XYZ file of C-alpha atoms in Angstrom:
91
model
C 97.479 30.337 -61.645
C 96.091 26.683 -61.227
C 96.164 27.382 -57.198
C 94.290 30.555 -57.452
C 91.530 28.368 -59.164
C 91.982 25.374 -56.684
C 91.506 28.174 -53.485
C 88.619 29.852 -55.343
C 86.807 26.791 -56.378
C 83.381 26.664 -54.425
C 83.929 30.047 -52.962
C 80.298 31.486 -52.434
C 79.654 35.209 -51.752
C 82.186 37.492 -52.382
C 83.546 36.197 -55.870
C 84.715 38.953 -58.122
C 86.853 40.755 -55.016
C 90.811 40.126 -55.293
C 92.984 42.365 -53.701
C 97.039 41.767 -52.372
C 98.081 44.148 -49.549
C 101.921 44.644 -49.456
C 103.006 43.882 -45.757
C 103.704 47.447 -44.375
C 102.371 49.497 -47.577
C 99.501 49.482 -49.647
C 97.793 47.636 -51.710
C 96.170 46.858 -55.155
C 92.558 45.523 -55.324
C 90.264 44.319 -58.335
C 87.149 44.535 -59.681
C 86.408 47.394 -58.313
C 82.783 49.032 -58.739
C 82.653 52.546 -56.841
C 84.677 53.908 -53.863
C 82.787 54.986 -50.737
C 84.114 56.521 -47.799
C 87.410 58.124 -48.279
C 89.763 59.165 -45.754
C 93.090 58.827 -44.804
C 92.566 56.635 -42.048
C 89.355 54.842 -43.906
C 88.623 53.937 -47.294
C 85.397 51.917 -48.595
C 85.788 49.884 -52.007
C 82.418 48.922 -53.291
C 82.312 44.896 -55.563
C 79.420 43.864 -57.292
C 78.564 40.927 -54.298
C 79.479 43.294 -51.204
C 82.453 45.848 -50.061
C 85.642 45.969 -48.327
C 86.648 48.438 -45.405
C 90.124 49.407 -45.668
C 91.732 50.547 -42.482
C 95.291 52.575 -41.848
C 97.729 55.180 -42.029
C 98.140 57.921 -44.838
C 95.565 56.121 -47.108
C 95.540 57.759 -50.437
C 94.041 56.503 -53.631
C 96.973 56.642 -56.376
C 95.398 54.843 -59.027
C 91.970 53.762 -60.014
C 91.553 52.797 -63.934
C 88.989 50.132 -65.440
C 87.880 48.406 -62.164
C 91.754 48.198 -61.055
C 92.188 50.172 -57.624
C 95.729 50.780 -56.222
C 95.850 52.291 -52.114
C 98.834 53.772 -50.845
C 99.945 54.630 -47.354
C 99.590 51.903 -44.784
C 96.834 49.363 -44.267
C 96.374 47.676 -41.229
C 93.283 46.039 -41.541
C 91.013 44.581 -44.481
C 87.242 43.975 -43.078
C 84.659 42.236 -45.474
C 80.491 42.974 -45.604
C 78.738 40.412 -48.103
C 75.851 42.174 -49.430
C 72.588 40.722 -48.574
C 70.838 38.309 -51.162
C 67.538 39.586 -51.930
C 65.580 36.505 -51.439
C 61.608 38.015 -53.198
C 60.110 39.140 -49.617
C 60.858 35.374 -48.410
C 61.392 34.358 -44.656
């Protein structure tokens, strides 16, 4: 657990967003807030600082309890959008 701290330390943007995608299969993702787009072949998890597109093959959602958010099928590609900071109408 002390590495997970050392590789998070000083991380800015996308805290709160862990996931671990088994190589082949699917994979099991925290902190989840809401699920967007939902397909086999596309699904979009929703964090409190931004969202993750999850790409692949027979995507199904087989469990989703508290925030915890397990995928099944085949992922093949994990693509990050940080939400944008609001900064008061500011340039």
């Amino acid at each position: 657990m002390r590495l997970k701290g050392e590789i998070f330390q000083g991380v800015d943007g996308f805290s709160g967003a862990r996931y671990t995608v088994i190589v082949g299969g699917g994979g099991y993702f925290e902190n989840v807030k809401a699920v967007g787009d939902f397909t086999p072949q596309n699904i979009v998890l929703f964090f409190p600082h931004g969202s993750l597109e999850i790409q692949g093959e027979g995507l199904c959602i087989q469990k989703y309890i508290d925030g915890d958010l397990e995928i099944g099928g085949k992922i093949l590609l994990v693509t990050t959008q940080l939400a944008q900071k609001d900064n008061g109408g500011k340039k």
